Coordinates of C-alpha atoms and ligand atoms in Angstrom, one line a residue:
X1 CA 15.4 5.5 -8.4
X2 CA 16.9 2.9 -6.4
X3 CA 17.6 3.3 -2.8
X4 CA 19.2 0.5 -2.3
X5 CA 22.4 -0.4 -3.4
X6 CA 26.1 -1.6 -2.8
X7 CA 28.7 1.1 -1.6
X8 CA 31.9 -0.9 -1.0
X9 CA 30.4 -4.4 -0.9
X10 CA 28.2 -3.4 1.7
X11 CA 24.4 -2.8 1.5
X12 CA 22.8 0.9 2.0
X13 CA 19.9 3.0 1.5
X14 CA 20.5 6.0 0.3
X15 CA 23.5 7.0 2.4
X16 CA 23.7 4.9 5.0
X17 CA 24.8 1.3 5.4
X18 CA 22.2 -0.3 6.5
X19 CA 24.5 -2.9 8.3
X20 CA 25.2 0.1 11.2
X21 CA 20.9 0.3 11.0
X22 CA 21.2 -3.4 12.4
X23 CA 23.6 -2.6 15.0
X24 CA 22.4 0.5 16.3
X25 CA 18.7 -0.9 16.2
X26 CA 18.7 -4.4 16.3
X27 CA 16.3 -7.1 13.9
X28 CA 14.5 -7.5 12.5
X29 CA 14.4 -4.1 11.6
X30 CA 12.0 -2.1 8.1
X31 CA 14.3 0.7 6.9
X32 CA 12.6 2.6 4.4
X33 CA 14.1 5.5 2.0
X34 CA 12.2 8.6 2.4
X35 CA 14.2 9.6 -1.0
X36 CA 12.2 7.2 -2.9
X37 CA 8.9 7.0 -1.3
X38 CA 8.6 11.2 -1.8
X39 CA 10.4 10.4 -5.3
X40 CA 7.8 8.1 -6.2
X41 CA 5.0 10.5 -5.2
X42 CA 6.3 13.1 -6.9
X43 CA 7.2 11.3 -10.0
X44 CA 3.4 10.2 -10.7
X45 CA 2.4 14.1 -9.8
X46 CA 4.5 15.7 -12.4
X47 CA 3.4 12.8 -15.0
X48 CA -0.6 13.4 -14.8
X49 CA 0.2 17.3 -15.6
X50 CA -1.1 19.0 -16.9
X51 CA -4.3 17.7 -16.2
X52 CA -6.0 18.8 -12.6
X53 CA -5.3 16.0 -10.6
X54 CA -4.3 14.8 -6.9
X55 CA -2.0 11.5 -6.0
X56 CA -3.7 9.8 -2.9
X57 CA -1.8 7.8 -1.2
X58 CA -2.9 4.8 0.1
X59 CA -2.3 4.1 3.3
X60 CA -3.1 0.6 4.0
X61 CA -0.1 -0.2 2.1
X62 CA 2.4 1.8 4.6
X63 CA 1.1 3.9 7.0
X64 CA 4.3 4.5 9.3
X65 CA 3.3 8.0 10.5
X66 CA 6.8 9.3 9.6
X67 CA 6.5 7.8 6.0
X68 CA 2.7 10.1 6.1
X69 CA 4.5 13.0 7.1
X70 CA 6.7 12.7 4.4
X71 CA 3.8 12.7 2.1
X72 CA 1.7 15.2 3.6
X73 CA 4.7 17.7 3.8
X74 CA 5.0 16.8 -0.3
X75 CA 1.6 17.9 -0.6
X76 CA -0.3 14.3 -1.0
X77 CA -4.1 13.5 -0.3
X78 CA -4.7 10.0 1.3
X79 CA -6.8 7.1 0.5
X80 CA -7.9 5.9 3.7
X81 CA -10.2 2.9 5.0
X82 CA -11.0 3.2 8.7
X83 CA -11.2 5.7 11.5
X84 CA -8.0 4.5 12.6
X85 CA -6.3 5.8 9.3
X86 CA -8.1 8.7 9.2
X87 CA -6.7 9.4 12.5
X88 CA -2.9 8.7 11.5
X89 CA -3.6 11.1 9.0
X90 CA -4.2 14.2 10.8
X91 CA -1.6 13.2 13.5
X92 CA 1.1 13.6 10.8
X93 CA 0.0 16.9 9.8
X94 CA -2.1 15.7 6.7
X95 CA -4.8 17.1 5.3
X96 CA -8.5 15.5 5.7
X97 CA -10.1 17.8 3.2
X98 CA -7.6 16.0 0.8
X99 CA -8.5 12.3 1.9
X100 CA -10.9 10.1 0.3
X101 CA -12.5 7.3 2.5
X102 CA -13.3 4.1 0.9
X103 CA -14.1 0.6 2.2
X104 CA -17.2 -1.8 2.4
X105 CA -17.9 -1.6 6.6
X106 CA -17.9 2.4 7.7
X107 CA -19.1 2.8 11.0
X108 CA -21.6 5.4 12.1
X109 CA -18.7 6.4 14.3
X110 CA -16.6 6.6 11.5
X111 CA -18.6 8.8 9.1
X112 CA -19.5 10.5 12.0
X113 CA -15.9 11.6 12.6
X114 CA -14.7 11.6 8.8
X115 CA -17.5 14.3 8.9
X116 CA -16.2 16.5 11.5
X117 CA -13.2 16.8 10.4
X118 CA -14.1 17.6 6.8
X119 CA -13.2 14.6 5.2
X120 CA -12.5 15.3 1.4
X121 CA -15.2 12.0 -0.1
X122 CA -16.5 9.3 1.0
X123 CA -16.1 6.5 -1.7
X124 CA -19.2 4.5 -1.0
X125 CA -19.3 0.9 -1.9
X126 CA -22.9 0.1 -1.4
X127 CA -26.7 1.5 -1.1
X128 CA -27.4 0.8 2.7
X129 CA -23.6 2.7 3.2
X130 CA -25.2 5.8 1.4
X131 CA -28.5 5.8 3.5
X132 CA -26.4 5.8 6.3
X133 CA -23.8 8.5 5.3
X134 CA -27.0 10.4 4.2
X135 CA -28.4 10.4 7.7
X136 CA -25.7 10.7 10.1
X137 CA -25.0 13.8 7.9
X138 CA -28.5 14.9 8.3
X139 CA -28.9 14.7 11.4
X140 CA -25.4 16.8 11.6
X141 CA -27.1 19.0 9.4
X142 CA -24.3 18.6 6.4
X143 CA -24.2 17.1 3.1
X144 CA -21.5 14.8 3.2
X145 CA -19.3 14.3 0.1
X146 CA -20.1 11.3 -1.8
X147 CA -18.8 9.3 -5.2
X148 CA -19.7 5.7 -5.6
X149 CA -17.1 3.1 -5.9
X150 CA -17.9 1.4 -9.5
X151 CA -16.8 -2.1 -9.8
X152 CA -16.6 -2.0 -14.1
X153 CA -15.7 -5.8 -13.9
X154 CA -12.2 -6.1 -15.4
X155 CA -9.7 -8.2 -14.9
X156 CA -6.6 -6.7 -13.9
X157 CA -4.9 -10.2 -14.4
X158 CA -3.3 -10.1 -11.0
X159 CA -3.5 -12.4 -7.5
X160 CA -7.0 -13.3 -7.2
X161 CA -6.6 -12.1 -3.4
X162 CA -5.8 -8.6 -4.8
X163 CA -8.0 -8.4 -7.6
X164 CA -11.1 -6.6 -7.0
X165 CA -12.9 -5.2 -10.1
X166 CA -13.9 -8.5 -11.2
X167 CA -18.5 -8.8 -10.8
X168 CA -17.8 -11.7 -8.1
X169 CA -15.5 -8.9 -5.7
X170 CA -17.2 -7.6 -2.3
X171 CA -16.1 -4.2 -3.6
X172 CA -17.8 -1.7 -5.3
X173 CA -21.4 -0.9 -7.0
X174 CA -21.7 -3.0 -10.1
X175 CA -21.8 -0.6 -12.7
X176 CA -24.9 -1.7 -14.4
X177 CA -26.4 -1.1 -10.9
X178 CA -24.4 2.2 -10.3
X179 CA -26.9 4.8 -12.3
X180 CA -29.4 3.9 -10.1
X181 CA -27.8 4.4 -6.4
X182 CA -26.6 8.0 -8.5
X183 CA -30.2 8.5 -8.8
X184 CA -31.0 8.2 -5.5
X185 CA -28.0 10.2 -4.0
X186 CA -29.3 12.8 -6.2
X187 CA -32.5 13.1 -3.6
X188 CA -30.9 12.7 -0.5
X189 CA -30.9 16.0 1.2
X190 CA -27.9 15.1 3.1
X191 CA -25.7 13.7 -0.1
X192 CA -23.5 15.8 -2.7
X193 CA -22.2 14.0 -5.4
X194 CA -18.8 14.8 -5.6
X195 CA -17.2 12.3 -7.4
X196 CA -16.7 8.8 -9.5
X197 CA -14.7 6.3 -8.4
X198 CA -13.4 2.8 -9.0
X199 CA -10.3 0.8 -8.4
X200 CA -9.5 -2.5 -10.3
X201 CA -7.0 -4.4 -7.9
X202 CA -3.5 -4.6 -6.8
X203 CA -0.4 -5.3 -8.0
X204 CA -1.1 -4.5 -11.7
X205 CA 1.7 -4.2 -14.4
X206 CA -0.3 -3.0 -17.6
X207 CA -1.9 -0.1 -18.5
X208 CA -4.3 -2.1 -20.7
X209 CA -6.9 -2.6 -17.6
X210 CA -6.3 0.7 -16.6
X211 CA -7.9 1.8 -20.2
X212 CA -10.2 -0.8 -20.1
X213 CA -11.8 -0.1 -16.8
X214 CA -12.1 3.8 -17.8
X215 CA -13.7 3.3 -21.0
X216 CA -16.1 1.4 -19.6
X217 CA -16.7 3.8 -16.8
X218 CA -16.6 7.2 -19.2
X219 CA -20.7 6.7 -20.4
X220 CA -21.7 6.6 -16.8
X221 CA -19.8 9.7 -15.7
X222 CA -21.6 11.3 -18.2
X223 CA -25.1 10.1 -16.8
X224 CA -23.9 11.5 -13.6
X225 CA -22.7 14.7 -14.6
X226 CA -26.3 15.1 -16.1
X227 CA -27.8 14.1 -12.6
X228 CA -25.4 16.7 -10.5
X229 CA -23.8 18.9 -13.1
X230 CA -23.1 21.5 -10.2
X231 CA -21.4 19.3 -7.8
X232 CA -19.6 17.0 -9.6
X233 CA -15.9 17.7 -9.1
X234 CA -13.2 14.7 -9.9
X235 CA -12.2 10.8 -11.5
X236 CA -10.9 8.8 -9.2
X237 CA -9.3 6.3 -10.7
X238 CA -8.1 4.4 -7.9
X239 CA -4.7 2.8 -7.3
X240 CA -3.2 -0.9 -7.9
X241 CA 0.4 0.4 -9.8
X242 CA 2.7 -2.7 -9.8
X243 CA 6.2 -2.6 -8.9
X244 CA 8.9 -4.8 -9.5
X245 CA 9.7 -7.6 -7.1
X246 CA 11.4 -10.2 -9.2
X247 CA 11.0 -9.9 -13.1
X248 CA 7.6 -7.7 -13.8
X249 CA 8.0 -4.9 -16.2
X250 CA 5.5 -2.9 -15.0
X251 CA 5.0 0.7 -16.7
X252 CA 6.6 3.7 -15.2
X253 CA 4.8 6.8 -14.0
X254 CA 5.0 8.7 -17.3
X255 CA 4.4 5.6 -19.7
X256 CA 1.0 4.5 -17.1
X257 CA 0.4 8.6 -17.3
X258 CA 0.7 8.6 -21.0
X259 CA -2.1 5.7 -21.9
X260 CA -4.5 7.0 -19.3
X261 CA -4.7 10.8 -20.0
X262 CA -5.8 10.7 -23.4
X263 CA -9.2 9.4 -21.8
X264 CA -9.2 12.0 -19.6
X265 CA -7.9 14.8 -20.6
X266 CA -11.1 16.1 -22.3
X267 CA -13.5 15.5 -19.3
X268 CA -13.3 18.6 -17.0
X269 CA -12.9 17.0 -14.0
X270 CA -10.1 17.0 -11.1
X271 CA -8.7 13.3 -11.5
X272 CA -7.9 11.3 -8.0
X273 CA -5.1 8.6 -7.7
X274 CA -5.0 6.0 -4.9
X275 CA -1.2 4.4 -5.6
X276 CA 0.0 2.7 -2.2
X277 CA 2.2 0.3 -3.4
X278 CA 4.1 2.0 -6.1
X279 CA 4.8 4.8 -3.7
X280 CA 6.6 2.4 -0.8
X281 CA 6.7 -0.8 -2.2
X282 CA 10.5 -0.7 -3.5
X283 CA 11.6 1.7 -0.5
X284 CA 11.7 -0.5 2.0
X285 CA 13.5 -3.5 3.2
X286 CA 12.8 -5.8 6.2
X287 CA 16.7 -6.7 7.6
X288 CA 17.1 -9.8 9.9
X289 CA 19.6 -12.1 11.2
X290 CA 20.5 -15.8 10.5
X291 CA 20.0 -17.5 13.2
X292 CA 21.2 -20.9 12.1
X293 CA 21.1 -22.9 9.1
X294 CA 19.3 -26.5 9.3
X295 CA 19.8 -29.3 7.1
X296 CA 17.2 -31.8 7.3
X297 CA 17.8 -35.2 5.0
X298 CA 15.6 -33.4 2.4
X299 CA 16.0 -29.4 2.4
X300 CA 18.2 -27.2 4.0
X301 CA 16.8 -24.1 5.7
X302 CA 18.2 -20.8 6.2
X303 CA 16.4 -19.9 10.0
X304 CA 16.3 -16.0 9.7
X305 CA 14.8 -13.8 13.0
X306 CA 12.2 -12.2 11.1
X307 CA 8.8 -14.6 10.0
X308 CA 5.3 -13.9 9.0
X309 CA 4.1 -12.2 11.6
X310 CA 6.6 -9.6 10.2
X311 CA 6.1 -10.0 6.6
X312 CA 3.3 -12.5 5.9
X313 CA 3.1 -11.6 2.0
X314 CA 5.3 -14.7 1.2
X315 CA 3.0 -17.1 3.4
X316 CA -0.2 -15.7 2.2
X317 CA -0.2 -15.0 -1.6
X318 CA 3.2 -17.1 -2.3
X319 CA 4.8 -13.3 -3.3
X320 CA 8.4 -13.5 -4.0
X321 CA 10.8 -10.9 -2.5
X322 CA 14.1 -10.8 -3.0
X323 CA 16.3 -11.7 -0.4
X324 CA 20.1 -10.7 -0.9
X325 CA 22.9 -10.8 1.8
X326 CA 23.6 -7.2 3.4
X327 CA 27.6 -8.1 3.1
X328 CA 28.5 -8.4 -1.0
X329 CA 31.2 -11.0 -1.8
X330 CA 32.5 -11.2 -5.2
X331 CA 33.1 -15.1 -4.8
X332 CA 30.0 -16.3 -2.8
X333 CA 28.8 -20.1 -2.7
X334 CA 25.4 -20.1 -4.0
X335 CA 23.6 -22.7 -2.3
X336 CA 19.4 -24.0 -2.2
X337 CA 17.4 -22.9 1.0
X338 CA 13.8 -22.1 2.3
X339 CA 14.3 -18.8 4.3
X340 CA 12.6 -19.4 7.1
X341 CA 11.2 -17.8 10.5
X342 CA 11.0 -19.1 14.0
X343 CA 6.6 -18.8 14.0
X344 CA 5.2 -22.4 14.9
X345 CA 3.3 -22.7 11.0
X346 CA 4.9 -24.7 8.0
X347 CA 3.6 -21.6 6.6
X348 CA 6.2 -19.5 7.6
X349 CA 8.6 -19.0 5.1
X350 CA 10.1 -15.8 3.7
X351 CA 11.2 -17.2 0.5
X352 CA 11.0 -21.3 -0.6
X353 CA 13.6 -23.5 -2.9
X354 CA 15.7 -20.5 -3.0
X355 CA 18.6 -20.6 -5.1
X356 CA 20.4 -17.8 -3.3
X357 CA 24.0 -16.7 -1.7
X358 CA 25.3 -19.5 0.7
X359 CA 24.8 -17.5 4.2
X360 CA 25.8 -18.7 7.5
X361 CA 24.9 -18.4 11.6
X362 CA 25.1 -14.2 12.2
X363 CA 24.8 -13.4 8.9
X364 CA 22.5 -10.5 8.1
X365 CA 19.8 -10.4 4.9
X366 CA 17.5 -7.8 3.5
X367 CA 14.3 -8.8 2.5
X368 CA 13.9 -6.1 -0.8
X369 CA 10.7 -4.4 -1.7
X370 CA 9.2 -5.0 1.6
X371 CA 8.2 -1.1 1.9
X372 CA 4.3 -1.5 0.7
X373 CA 2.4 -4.5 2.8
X374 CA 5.2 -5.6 5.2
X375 CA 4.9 -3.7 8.7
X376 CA 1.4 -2.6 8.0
X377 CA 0.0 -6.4 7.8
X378 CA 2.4 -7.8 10.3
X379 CA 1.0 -9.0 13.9
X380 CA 2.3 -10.6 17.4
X381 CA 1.2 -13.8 16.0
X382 CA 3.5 -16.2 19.1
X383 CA 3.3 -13.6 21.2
X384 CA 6.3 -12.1 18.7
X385 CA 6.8 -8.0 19.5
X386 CA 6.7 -6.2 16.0
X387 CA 9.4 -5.2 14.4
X388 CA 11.3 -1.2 14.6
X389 CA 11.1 1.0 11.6
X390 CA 13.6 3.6 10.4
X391 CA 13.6 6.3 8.0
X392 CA 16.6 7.6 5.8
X393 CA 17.5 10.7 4.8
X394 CA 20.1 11.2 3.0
X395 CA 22.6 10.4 5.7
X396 CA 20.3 11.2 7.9
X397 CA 18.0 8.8 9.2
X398 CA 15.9 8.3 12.4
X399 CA 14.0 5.8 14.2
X400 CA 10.2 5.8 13.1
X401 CA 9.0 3.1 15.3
X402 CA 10.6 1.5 18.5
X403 CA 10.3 -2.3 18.5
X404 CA 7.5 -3.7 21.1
X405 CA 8.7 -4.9 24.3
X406 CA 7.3 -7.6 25.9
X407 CA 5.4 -4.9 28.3
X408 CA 3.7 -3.7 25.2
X409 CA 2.4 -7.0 23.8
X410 CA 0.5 -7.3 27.2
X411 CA -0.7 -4.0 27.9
X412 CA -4.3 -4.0 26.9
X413 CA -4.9 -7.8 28.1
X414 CA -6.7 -8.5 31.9
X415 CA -5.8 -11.2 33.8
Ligands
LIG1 N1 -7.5 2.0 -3.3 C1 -8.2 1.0 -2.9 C2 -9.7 1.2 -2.8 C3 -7.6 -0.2 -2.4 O1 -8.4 -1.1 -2.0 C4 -6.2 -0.3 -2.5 C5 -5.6 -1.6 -2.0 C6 -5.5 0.7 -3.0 C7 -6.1 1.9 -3.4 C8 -4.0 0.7 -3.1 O2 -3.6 -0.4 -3.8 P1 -2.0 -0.4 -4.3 O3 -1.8 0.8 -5.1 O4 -1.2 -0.5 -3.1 O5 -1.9 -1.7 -5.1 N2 -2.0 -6.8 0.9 C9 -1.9 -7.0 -0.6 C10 -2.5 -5.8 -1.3 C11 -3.9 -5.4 -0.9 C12 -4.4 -4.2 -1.6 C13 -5.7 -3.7 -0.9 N3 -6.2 -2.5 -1.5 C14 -0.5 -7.3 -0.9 O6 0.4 -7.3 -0.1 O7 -0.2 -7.4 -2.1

């Protein structure tokens, strides 16, 4: 679905033109469509039936805690990567027996805590993680749930910043390795294998890696159904689902569902998603304001309230997001422009050598596909207050995050 689209030359999500967002709210504001995030999710659950299954979603990629409670309330598990996610989570009513905690740094507090609160799997990306999952949980007299996180080493042909199944990545167990560290999970006292796991990057928009990566993982989950035949319970996958930003034809649910479910449809085991991305990326946009437009002897640029501190995607991995005006004229100047925010860095640009709608002063612009990535990497790089979020309904919507005051951005500092 699209959320966003033109109702009477004027720009709205769902129901509601996000112009009055602007006013009531102020920018630069992240308006997301609850519509299409829960759309999304649901879309990519009805496509891997009828296979057992569960669609994690990651929450890196957005983790608003009224975009969570969205999800939890649609019945999603979460893939989550620190205490402070895990902790998100269960404040929006999610479910921790339905989360599965991955990433290369866990802290004894961490496991500690995922433990507690009966955290669905740890996805452990290295030996020394598992001897210490193994006895924190010993000591709490537990088995904690384990799979390993199996780097296959395929390319998923995608930002090399984002790619992270390739043998050189930080990520994962190399697989040749990954029998072994089974092995000895299988005689730690405080370990139950649970699972498989492995996730191939970010951003892809074939199912050809997809395929690849689970071929070459299928022998091994067959070694390790031998070494725990009891325990062993799901697949994970892992998530990485491209959307569209500019041009990419990437697959929909039911075509990526349709090439990966032959492989595991005959395997007997409960199969784990981790799509973040795919689920927000294209249901939210960041609004902001022209401030003024500068014309230098070389360039002209289009000086916009929002920078990289609010969306750093373009500054960091060159991404290209759309950026349209919110106000649709049928007979608009198109004119050349870097989009550019008021942070002290060359590098802060929202879009560069844009051939795009001639704007002026006041004018207001919606950065598209800014849902998955945007608010959840932004910062108070320039001692800039982050942005305000709001959720539609419908024509409902509500605020999801007040903007930071000043008051805020000082609060934990001593002086
Ligand atoms: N599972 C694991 C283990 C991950 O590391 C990630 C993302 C995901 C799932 C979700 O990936 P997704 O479905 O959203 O592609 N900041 C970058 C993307 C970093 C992705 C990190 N890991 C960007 O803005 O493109």
């Amino acid at each position: 679905m699209n959320a966003f689209q033109y109702k009477s030359g004027q720009l709205h999500c769902e129901d509601v033109s996000v112009a009055r967002l602007a006013e009531e709210f102020g920018t630069p504001l992240y308006v997301y469509s609850r519509q299409h995030i829960v759309g999304q999710w649901q879309a990519l659950d009805k496509a891997m039936k009828p296979l057992e299954h569960l669609v994690c979603y990651a929450v890196k990629a957005n983790s608003n805690l009224s975009v969570l409670r969205a999800l939890a309330e649609a019945g999603a598990g979460f893939d989550i990567v620190s205490g402070g996610e895990l902790e998100r989570v269960i404040r929006a009513g999610g479910d921790p027996t339905k989360c599965v905690f991955a990433g290369v740094g866990k802290t004894a507090m961490e496991i500690e805590r995922a433990l507690r609160c009966g955290i669905g799997c740890f996805n452990v990306e290295s030996l020394p993680e598992l001897l210490r999952i193994a006895s924190i949980a010993d000591a709490m007299g537990r088995r904690a749930p384990v799979a390993l996180r199996v780097n296959p080493g395929v390319d998923p042909d995608t930002h090399h910043y984002i790619s992270t199944g390739k043998h050189e990545s930080k990520f994962g167990i190399a697989l040749q390795d990954a029998l072994a560290v089974y092995r000895a999970a299988a005689e730690m006292p405080g370990i139950e294998i649970r699972g498989v796991q492995t996730h191939i990057g970010s951003q892809i928009t074939k199912t050809a890696p997809y395929v690849l990566a689970i071929r070459k993982m299928l022998p091994l989950i067959q070694q390790v159904r031998a070494l725990a035949p009891q325990t062993l319970e799901f697949f994970d996958i892992g998530g990485g689902l491209g959307i569209r930003y500019r041009n990419e034809r990437p697959p929909a649910a039911a075509a990526f569902a349709a090439a990966v479910k032959p492989l595991l449809r005959n395997l007997g085991l409960r199969i784990v998603l981790e799509p973040g991305r795919f689920i927000v990326g294209n249901g939210g946009v960041l609004l902001t304001r022209v401030q003024y437009v500068k014309q230098t002897p070389v360039k002209r640029f289009v000086i916009v309230d929002a920078a990289m501190n609010d969306l750093i995607r373009p500054s960091l991995y060159e991404s290209y997001h759309e950026i349209v005006p919110v106000r649709k004229l049928s007979a608009r100047r198109m004119f050349q422009a870097d989009v550019v925010g008021p942070v002290c860095e060359s590098g802060d640009f929202l879009a560069q050598d844009r051939r795009m709608a001639a704007v002026g002063e006041g004018e207001l612009l919606a950065v598209m596909s800014a849902g998955a990535y945007g608010m959840a990497m932004s910062s108070n790089y320039n001692s800039r207050g982050r942005a305000a979020e709001v959720l539609v309904d419908g024509r409902r919507y509500a605020l999801a995050r007040r903007r930071e005051g000043v008051g805020e951005l000082m609060q934990a500092e001593i002086s």
